[in-house]
Structure formats: structure tokens, C-alpha cells
PDB file of C-alpha atoms in Angstrom:
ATOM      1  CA  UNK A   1     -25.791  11.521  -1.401  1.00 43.00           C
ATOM      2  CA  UNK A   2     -25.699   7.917  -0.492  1.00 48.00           C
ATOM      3  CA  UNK A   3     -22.888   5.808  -2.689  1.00 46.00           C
ATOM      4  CA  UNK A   4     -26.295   4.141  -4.739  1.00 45.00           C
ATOM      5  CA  UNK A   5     -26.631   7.538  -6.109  1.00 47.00           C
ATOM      6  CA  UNK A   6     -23.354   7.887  -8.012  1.00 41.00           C
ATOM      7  CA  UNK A   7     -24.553   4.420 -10.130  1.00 46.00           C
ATOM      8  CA  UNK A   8     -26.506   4.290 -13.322  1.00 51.00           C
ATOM      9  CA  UNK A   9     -29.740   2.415 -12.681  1.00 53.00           C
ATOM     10  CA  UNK A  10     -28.177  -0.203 -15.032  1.00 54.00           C
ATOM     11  CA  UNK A  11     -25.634  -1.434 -12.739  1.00 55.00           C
ATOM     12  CA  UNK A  12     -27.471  -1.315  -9.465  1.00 63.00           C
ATOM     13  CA  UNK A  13     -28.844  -5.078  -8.677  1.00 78.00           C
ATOM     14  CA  UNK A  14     -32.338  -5.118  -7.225  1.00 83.00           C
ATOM     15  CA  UNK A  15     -30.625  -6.266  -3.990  1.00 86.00           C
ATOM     16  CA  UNK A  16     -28.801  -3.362  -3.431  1.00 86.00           C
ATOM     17  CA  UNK A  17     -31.905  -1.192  -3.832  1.00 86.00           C
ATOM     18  CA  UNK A  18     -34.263  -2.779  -1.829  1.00 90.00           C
ATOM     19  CA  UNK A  19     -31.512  -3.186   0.797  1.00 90.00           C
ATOM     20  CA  UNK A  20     -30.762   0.498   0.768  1.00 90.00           C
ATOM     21  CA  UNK A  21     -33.882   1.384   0.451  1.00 93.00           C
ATOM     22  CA  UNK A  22     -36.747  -0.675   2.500  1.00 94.00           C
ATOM     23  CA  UNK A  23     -36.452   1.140   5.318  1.00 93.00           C
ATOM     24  CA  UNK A  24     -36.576   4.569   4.362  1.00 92.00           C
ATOM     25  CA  UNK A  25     -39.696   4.050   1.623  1.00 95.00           C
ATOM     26  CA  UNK A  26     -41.428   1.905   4.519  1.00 95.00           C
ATOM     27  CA  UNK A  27     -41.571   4.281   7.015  1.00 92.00           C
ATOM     28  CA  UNK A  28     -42.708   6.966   4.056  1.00 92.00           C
ATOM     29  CA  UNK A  29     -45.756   4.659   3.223  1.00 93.00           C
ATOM     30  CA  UNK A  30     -46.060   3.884   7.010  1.00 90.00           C
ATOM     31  CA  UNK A  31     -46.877   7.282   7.757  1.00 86.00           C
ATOM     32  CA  UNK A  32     -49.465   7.402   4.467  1.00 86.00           C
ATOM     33  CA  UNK A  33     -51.214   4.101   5.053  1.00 86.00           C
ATOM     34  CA  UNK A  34     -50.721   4.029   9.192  1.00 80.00           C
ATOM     35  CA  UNK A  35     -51.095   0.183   9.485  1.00 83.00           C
ATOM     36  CA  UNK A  36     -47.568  -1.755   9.742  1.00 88.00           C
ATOM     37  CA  UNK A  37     -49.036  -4.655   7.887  1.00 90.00           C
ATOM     38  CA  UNK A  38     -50.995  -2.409   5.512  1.00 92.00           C
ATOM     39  CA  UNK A  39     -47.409  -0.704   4.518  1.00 94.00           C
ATOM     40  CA  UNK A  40     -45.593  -3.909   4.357  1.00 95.00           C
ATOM     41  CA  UNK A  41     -48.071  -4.640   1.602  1.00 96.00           C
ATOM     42  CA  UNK A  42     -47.529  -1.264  -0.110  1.00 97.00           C
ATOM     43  CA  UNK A  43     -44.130  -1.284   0.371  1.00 97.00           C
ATOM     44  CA  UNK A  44     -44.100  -4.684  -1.457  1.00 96.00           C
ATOM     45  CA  UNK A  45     -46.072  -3.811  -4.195  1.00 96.00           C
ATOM     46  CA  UNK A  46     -43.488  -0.919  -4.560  1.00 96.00           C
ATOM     47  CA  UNK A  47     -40.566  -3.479  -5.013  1.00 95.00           C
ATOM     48  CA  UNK A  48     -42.562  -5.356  -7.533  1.00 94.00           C
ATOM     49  CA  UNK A  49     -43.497  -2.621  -9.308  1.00 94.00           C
ATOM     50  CA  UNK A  50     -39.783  -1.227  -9.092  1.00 92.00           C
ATOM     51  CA  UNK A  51     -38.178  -4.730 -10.120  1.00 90.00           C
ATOM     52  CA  UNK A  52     -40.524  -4.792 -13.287  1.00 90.00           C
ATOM     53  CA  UNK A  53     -39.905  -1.091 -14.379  1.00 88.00           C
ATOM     54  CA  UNK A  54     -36.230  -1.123 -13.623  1.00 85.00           C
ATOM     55  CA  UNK A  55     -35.558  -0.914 -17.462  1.00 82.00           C
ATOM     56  CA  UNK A  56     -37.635   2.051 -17.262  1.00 83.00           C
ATOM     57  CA  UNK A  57     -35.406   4.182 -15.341  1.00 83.00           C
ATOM     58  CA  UNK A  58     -33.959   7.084 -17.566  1.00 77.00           C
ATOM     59  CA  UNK A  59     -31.873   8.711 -15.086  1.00 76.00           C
ATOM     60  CA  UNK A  60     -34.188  12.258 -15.819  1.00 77.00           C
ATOM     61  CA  UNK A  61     -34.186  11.846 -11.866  1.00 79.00           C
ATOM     62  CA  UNK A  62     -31.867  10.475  -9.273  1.00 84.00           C
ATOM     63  CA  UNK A  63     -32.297   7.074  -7.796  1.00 87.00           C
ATOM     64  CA  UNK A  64     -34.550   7.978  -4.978  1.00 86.00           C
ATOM     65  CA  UNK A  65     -36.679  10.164  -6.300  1.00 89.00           C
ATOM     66  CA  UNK A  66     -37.878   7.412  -8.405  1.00 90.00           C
ATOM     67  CA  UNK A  67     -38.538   5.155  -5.681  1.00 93.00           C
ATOM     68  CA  UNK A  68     -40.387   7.785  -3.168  1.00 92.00           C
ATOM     69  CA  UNK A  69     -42.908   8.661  -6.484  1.00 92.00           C
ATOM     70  CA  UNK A  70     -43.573   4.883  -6.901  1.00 94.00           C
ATOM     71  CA  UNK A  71     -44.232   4.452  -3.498  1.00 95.00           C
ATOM     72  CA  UNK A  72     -46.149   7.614  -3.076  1.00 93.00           C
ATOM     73  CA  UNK A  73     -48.370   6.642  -5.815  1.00 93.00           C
ATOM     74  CA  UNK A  74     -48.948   2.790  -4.825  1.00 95.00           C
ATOM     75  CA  UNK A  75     -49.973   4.112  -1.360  1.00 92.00           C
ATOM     76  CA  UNK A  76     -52.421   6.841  -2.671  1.00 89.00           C
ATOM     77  CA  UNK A  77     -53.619   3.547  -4.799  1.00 91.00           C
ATOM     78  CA  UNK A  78     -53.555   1.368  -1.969  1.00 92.00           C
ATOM     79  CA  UNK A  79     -55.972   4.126  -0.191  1.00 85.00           C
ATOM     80  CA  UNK A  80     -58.431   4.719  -2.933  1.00 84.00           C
ATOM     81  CA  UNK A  81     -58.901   1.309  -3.204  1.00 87.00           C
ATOM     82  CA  UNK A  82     -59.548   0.716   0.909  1.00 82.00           C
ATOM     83  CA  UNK A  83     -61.874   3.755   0.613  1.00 77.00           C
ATOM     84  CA  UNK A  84     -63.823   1.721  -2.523  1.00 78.00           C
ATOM     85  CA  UNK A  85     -63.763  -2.057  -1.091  1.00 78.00           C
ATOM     86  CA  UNK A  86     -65.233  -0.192   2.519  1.00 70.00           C
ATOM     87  CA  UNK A  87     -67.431   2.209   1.059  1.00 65.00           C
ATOM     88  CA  UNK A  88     -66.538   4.514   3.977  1.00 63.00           C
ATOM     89  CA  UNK A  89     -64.924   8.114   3.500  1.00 63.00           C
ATOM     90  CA  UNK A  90     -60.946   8.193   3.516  1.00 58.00           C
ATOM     91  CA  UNK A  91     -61.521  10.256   7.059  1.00 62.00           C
ATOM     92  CA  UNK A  92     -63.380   7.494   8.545  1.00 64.00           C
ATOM     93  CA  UNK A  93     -61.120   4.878   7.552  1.00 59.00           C
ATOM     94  CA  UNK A  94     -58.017   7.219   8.459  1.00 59.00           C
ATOM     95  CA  UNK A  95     -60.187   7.588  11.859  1.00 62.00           C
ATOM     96  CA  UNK A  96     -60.213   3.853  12.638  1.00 60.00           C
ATOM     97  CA  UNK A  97     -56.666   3.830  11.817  1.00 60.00           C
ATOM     98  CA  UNK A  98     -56.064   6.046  14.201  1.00 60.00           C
ATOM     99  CA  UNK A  99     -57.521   4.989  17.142  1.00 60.00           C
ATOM    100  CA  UNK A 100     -56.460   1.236  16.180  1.00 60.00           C
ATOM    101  CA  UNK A 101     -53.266   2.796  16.231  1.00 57.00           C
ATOM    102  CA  UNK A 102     -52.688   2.842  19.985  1.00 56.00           C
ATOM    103  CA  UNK A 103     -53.193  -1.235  20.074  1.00 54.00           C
ATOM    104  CA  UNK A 104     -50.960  -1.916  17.255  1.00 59.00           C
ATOM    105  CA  UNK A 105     -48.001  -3.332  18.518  1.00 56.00           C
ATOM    106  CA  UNK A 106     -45.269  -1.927  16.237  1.00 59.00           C
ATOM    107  CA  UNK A 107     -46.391   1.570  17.085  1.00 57.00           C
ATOM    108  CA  UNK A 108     -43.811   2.208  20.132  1.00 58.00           C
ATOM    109  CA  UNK A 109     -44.645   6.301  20.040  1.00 60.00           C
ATOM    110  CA  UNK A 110     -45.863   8.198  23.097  1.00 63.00           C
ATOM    111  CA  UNK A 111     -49.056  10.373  23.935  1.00 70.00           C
ATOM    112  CA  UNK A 112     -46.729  13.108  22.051  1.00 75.00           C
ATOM    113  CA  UNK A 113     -46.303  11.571  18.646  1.00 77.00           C
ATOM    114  CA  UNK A 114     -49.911   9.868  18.988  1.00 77.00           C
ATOM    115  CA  UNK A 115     -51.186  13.410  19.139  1.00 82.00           C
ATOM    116  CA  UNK A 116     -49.395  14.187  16.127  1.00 85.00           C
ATOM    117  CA  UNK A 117     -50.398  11.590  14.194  1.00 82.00           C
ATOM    118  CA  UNK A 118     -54.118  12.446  14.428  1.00 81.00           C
ATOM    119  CA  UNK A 119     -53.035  15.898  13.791  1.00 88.00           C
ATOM    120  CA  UNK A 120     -51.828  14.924  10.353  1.00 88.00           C
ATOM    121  CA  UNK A 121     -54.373  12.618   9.811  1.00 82.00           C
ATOM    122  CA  UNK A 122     -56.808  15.185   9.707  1.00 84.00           C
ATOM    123  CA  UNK A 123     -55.009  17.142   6.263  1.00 89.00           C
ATOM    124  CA  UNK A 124     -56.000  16.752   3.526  1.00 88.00           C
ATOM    125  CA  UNK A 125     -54.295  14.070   1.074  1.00 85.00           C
ATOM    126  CA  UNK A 126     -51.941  16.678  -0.662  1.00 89.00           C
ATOM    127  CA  UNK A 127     -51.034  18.527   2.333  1.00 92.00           C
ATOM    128  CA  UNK A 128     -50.291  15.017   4.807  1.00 91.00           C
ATOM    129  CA  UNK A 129     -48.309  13.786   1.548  1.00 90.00           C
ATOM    130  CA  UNK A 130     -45.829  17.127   1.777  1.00 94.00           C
ATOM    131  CA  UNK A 131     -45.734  17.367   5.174  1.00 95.00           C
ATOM    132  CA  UNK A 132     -44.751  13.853   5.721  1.00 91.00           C
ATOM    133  CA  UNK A 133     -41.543  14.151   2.784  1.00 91.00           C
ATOM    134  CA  UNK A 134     -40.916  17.615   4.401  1.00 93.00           C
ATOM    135  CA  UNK A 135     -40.948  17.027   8.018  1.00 91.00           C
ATOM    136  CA  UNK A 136     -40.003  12.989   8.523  1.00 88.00           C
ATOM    137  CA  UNK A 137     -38.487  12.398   5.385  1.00 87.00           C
ATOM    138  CA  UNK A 138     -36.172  15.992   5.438  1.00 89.00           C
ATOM    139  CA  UNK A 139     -36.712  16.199   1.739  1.00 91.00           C
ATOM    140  CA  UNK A 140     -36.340  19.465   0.158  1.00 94.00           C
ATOM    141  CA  UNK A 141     -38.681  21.219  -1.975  1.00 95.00           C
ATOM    142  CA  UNK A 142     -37.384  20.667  -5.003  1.00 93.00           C
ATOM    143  CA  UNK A 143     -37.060  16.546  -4.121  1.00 91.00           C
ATOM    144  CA  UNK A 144     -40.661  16.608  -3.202  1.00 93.00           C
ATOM    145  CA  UNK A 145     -41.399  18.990  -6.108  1.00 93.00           C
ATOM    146  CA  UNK A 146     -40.289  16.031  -8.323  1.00 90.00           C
ATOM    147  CA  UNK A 147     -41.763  13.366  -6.489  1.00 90.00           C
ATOM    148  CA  UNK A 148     -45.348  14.454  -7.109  1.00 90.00           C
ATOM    149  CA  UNK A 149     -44.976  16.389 -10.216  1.00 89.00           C
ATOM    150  CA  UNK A 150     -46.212  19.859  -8.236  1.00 92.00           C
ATOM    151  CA  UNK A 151     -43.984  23.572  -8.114  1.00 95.00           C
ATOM    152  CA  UNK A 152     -42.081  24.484  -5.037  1.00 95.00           C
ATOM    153  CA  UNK A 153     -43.951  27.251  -4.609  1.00 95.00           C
ATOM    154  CA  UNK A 154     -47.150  25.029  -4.243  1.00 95.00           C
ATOM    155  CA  UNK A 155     -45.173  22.917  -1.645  1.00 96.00           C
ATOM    156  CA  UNK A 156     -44.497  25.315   0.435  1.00 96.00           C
ATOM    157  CA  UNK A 157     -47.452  26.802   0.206  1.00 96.00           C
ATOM    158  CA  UNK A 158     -48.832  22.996   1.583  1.00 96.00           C
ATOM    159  CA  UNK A 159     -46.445  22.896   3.871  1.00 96.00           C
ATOM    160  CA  UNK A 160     -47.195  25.728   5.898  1.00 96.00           C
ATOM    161  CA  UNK A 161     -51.053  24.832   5.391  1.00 96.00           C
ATOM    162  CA  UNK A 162     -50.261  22.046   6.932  1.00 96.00           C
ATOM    163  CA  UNK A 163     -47.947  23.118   9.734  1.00 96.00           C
ATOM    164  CA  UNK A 164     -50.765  25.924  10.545  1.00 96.00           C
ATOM    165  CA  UNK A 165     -53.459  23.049  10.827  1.00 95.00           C
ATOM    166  CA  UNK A 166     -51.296  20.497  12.491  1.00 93.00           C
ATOM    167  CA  UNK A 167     -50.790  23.283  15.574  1.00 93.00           C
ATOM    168  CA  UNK A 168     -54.129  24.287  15.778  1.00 94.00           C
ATOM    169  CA  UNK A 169     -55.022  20.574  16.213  1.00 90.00           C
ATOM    170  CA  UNK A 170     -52.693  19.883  18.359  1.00 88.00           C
ATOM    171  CA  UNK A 171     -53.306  23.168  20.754  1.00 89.00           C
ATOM    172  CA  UNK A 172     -56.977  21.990  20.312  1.00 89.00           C
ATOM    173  CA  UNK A 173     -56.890  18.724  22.300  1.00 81.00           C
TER     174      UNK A 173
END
């Protein structure tokens, strides 16, 4: 538990969140939205929508898990909407991300963790979404479980969906 979580949302500035925070939800809507300037965007939006819902907060959850379900939910948004304004399936556009990946230059990864990345990008919304928290993230179940509102049982049932798919993709090519 990081020392943010031992605060009441009421004495936490804004500053402290986004400071202790940026990285950690950017690299979670990084790995949702693929493009580095498409999840600065996001991850904006997140802060905004954070800074005016701040008063919000009831403490039901802890600090984090707040955060991660705001930004999971503006980058499901943030896709929904690409997939409207293009008028192109969410697998084609998460296909062009893809293989624009390989030119962007904030992705530093190697053939390995390319691989992977097109692995995952070929799950389904729900199962990418757990197996991103689970795997990257190192959320536990019952984290993720509040995050996006869905049983354990369910996650791990996603999870292993996902693991199972991810493999045979990546044994595949």
C-alpha cells in the first residue's frame, strides 16, 4: 500500500494524485488504446474527469481503485468513439494500431513483446481489459473485480481465456 492510500480522499491535493499516479494509469490505458499520443489524451481526460469528481469519492473503495475504473472506462469511451468517427470495426482499427506500432517511436519493445501485443490485441474487449490489470498491472482479482464491477470467479475465468488464446497466438506465428 503506497502512503496515498492511508489518506482520506479529502486531504489528498490533486497534485499528489496525479503525481503518484500518471504513470501507472498511463501505461494501463497505453496498453488499451496502443497509441502514446492516443493515451496521453485518455489519460488526460482521466485527470479531468478525476479533478471534477474528487468530491465524489466515498471511500467505498481505496484510492486506486477509483482511478484504474475511471480510466478503464474513459479508454473503453475513447475506443467506441474511434470505432464510430472511422466507421471501421474495433479489430481493424486495433489492426492498424498494431502494425503502426512498430514505427511509433515511444514503443522501445522487441520482436518478443511486439508478438505479444498482437496476441492480446486479438481478445476480445473484456478478456484484453483483465489480462492487462492481471498480468502488467499485478492486480488481484478482487482489485480488478472492483474495477469493472464483474465476480472473481468471472475474472479468472477471463483470465485464463485469455492466457489460453494469447499462447495459441503466439505458438501460431
Amino acid at each position: 500500500m503506497n502512503n496515498l492510500e492511508i489518506h482520506t480522499i479529502e486531504s489528498l491535493k490533486f497534485e499528489d494524485l496525479v503525481s503518484e499516479y500518471k504513470e501507472r494509469l498511463y501505461w494501463h490505458i497505453r496498453r488499451m488504446v496502443i497509441s502514446h499520443d492516443d493515451a496521453d489524451d485518455v489519460l488526460q481526460n482521466t485527470f479531468i474527469k478525476v479533478y471534477k469528481n474528487l468530491h465524489n469519492f466515498n471511500g467505498e473503495s481505496q484510492v486506486y481503485t477509483w482511478l484504474y475504473r475511471i480510466a478503464t472506462n474513459e479508454s473503453l469511451t475513447f475506443i467506441k468513439k474511434r470505432k464510430r468517427t472511422t466507421h471501421i470495426s474495433n479489430e481493424e482499427v486495433q489492426e492498424s494500431l498494431v502494425t503502426n506500432l512498430t514505427s511509433d517511436p515511444y514503443f522501445n519493445g522487441d520482436d518478443a513483446q511486439l508478438k505479444l501485443q498482437q496476441a492480446i490485441d486479438t481478445l476480445p474487449t473484456k478478456q484484453k481489459q483483465v489480462f492487462v490489470m492481471k498480468y502488467f498491472d499485478e492486480l488481484q482479482y478482487n482489485e480488478i473485480s472492483e474495477i469493472l464491477g464483474t465476480s472473481e470467479g468471472a475474472l479468472k475465468a477471463s483470465y485464463h481465456h485469455a492466457v489460453k488464446k494469447i499462447t495459441e497466438y503466439v505458438t501460431a506465428h
